[in-house]
Structures are given as C-alpha cells and as structure tokens.
CSV table of C-alpha atoms in Angstrom, one decimal:
chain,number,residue,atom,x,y,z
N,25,UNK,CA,49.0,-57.6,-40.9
N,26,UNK,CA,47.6,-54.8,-38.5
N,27,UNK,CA,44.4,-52.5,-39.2
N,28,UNK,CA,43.8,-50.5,-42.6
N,29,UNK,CA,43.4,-46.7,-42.9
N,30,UNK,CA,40.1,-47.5,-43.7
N,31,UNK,CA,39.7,-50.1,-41.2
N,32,UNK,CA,40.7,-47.7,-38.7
N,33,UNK,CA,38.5,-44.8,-40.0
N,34,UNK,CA,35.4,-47.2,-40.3
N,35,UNK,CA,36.0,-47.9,-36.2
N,36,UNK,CA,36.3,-43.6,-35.3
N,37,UNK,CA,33.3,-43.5,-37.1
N,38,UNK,CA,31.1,-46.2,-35.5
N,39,UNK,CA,32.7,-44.6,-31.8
N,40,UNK,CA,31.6,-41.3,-33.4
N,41,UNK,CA,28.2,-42.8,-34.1
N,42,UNK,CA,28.1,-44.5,-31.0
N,43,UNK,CA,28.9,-41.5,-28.7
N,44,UNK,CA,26.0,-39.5,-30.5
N,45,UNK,CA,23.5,-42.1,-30.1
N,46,UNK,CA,24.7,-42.0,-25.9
N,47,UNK,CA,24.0,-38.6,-25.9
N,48,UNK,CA,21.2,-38.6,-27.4
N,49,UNK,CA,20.3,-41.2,-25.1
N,50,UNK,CA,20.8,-39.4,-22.1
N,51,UNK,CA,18.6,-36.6,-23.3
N,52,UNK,CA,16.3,-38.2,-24.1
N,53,UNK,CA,16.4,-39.9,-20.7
N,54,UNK,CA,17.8,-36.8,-18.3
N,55,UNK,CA,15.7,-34.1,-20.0
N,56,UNK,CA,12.2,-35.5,-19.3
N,57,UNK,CA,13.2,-36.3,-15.5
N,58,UNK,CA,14.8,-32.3,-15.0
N,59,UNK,CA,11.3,-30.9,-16.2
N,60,UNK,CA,9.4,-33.2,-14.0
N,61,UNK,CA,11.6,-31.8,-11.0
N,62,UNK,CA,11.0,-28.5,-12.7
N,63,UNK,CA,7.8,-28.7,-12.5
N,64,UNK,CA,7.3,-30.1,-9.1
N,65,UNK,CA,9.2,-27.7,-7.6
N,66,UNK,CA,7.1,-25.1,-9.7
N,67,UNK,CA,3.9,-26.8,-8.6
N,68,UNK,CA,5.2,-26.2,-5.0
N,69,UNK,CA,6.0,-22.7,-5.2
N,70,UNK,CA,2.4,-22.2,-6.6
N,71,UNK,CA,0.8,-24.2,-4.2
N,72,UNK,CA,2.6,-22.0,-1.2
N,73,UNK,CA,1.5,-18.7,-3.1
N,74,UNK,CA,-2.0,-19.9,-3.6
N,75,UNK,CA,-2.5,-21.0,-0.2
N,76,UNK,CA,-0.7,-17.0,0.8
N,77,UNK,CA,-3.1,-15.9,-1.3
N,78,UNK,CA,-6.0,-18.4,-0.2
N,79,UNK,CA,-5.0,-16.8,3.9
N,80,UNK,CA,-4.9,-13.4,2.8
N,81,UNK,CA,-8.7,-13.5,1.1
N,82,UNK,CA,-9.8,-15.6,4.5
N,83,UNK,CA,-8.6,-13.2,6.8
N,84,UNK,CA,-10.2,-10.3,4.9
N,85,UNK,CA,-13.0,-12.2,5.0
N,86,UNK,CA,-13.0,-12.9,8.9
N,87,UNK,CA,-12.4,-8.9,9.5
N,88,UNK,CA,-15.4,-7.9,7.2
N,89,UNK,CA,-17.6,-10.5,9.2
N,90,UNK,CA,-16.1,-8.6,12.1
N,91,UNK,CA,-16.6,-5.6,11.0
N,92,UNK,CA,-13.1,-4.4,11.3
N,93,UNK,CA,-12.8,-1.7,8.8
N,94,UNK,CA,-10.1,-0.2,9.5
N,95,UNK,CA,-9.3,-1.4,13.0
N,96,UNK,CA,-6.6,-2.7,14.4
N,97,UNK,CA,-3.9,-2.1,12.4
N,98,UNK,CA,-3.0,-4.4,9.8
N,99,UNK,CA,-5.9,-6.8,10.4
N,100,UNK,CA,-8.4,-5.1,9.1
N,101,UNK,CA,-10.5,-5.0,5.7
N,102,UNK,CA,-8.3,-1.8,4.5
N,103,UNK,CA,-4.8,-2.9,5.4
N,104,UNK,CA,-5.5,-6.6,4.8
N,105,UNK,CA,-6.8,-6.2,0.6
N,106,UNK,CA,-4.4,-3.1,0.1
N,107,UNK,CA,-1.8,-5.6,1.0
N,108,UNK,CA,-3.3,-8.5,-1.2
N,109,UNK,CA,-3.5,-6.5,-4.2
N,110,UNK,CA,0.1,-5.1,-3.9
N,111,UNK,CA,0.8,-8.6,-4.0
N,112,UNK,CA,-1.3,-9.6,-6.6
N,113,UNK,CA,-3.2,-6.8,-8.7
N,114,UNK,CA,-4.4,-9.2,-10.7
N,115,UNK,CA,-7.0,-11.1,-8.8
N,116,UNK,CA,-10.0,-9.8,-9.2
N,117,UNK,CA,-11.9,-11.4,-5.9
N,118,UNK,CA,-10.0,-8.9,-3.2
N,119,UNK,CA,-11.4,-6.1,-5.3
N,120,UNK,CA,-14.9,-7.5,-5.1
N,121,UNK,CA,-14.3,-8.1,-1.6
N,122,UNK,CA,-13.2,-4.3,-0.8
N,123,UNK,CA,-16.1,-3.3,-3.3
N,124,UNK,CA,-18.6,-5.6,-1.2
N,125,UNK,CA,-17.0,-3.9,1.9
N,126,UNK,CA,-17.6,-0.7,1.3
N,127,UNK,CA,-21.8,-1.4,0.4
N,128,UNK,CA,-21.4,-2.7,4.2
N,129,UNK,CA,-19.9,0.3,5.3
N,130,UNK,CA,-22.2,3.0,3.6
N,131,UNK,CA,-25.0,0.9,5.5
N,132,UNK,CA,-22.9,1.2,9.1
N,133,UNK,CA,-22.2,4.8,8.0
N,134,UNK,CA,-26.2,5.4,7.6
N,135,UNK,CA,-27.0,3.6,10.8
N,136,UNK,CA,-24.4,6.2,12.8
N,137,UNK,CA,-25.6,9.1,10.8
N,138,UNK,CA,-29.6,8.4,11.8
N,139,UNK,CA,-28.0,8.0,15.3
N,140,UNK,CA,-26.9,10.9,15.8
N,141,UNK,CA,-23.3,10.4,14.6
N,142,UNK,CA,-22.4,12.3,11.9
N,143,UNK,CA,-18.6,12.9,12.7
N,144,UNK,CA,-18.3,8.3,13.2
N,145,UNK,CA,-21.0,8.1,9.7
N,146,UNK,CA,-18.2,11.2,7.6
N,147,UNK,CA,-15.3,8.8,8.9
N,148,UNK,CA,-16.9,5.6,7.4
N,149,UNK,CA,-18.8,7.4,4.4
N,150,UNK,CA,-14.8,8.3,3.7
N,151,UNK,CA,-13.4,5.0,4.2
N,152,UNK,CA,-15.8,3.5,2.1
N,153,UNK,CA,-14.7,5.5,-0.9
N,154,UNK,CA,-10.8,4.9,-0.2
N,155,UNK,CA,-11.9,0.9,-0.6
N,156,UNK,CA,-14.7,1.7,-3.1
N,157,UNK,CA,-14.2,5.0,-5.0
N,158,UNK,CA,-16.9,3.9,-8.1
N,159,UNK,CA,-19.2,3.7,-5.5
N,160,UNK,CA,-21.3,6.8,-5.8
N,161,UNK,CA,-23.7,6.1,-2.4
N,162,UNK,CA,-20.5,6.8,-0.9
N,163,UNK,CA,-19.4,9.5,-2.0
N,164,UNK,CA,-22.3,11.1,-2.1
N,165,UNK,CA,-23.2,10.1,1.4
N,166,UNK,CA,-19.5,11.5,2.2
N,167,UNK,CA,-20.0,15.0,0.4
N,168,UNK,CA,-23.5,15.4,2.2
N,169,UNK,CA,-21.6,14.9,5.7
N,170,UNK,CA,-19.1,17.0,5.0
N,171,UNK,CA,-21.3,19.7,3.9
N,172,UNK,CA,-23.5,19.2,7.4
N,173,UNK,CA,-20.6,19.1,9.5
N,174,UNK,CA,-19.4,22.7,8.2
N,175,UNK,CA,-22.9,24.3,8.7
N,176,UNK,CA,-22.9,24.6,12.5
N,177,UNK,CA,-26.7,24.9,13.9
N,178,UNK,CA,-27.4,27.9,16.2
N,179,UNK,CA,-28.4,31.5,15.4
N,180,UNK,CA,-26.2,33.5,13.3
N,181,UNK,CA,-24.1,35.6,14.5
N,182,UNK,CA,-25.0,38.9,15.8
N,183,UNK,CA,-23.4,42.1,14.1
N,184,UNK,CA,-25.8,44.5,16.4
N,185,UNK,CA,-23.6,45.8,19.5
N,186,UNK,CA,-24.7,45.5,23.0
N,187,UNK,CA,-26.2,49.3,22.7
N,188,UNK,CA,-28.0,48.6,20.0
N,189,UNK,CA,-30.0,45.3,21.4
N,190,UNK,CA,-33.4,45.8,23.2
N,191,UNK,CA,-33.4,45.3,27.2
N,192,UNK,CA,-34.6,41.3,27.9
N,193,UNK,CA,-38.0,40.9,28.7
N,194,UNK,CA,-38.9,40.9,32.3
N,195,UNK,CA,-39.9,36.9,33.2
N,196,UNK,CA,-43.8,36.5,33.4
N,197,UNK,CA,-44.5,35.0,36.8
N,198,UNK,CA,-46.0,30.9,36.7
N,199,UNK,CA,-49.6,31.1,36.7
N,200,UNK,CA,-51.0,27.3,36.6
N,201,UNK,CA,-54.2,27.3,33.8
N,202,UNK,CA,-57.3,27.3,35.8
N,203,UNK,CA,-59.8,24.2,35.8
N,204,UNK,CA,-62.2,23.5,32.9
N,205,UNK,CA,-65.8,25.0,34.5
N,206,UNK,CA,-68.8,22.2,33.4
C-alpha cells in the first residue's frame, strides 16, 4: 500500500517547515557576517576621511606656524581651511583655526603698519577679515588703513596762479653763530 493523501501532505509540510527553518538559518547566520563587512568597510572609509581631514588641519597648522597667510598658492592658511571647510562645514576646529589666524595676522598687520608699511599692514588688516569677518580689531584696523592710505600727506593744492604768488625769498647767506663770550 503506497503513501496516504494525508501521509503525503504531512511530508510537504515538514519540507515546508524545514525549508523556513534553513532560511531562517541562513539569516540569521549570513545577515550578522554582511553588517560586520558593512561595517568594516565603513570603518575604513572613515578612517581614510579622518585621517584627509586629520592632514588637512596639520598642514594649516604648519602654514600658520609659517606664517603663510596667503602665500604660495594653495598651501597657505587661506586656501588650505577654505578648502577644509568646503569639505567639511561642519567641523568646528578649521574655523577656530582661521579665527586664531587672523588674531595673528592683526598683530603682523600692526607690526608693518608701526614700520612704516601701511599698504603690506591694509593687505593683511584685509585678509584677516576674509578668514575672520566677526573679528572687529580687524576691521577696524582695515577701515583706519584705508582711510590713511586715501588722505595723501603734502600741502594742499594750490588754486592761486603763478601771477598771483609772491616772488621766493632771496636765500640768507650761512653765517656760523659766534662763540659764547665768558
């Protein structure tokens, strides 16, 4: 006598049962192993953009050290966090670092101005509120430069034509003081 109806439908449903149980199996076994992967290869990717980002502060770093403002191109304080926070406007310590730049630069800009500068202490005053522009020692440091390098000393202009100007004064001839009598 060969297999029941029932006999057979009671075998479909133990494969049935069994084929779910394998499956659930394999998730249970496949699943954890893919998000381990996941993650390491995750973990990878953010351990090559932190270390980008890690080179990017170091450099800016190494140029403010150097005092390379804004010289040479594209290794310089300016070109070096402008690029950083394009990448990542999110992190807060390349905007401390241009902030802290541009206190250095207000100092430089001072030094040239006292020296007798003014055009090299305007270009840095400038610079320092493009990295800086809350800074007010800047700015204001900037706007008084400007408004000194607009006022040129020297008399003002004449208006009076050459007819109306008196002849020079004839030069008085050396005479040497004579010695203190005791």
């Amino acid at each position: 006598v060969g297999p029941t109806s029932s006999d057979l439908a009671a075998r479909a449903r133990r494969r049935s049962r069994a084929s779910w149980i394998a499956v659930v199996a394999m998730l249970v076994l496949v699943v954890p192993v893919l998000a381990l992967g996941t993650a390491r290869l995750f973990r990878t990717s953010q351990t090559a953009e932190t270390q980008a980002r890690e080179q990017l502060l170091e450099s800016a770093r190494e140029a403010m050290q150097s005092h390379a403002w804004d010289a040479p191109r594209g290794a310089n304080v300016r070109d070096i966090t402008a690029d950083a926070l394009s990448r990542y406007p999110d992190d807060k310590r390349f905007r401390a670092l241009r902030s802290e730049a541009a206190e250095r630069i207000v100092a430089d800009a001072l030094g040239r101005k006292y020296a007798g500068s003014p055009a090299d202490a305007l270009r840095l005053a400038r610079l320092a509120t493009e990295l800086d522009p809350s800074l007010s020692t800047a700015r204001k440091l900037a706007d008084e430069l400007a408004a000194a390098d607009t006022v040129t000393p020297g008399p003002p202009p004449s208006t009076a034509s050459a007819a109306d100007k008196p002849p020079p004064a004839e030069p008085r001839p050396y005479r040497p003081n004579p010695p203190a009598v005791r």
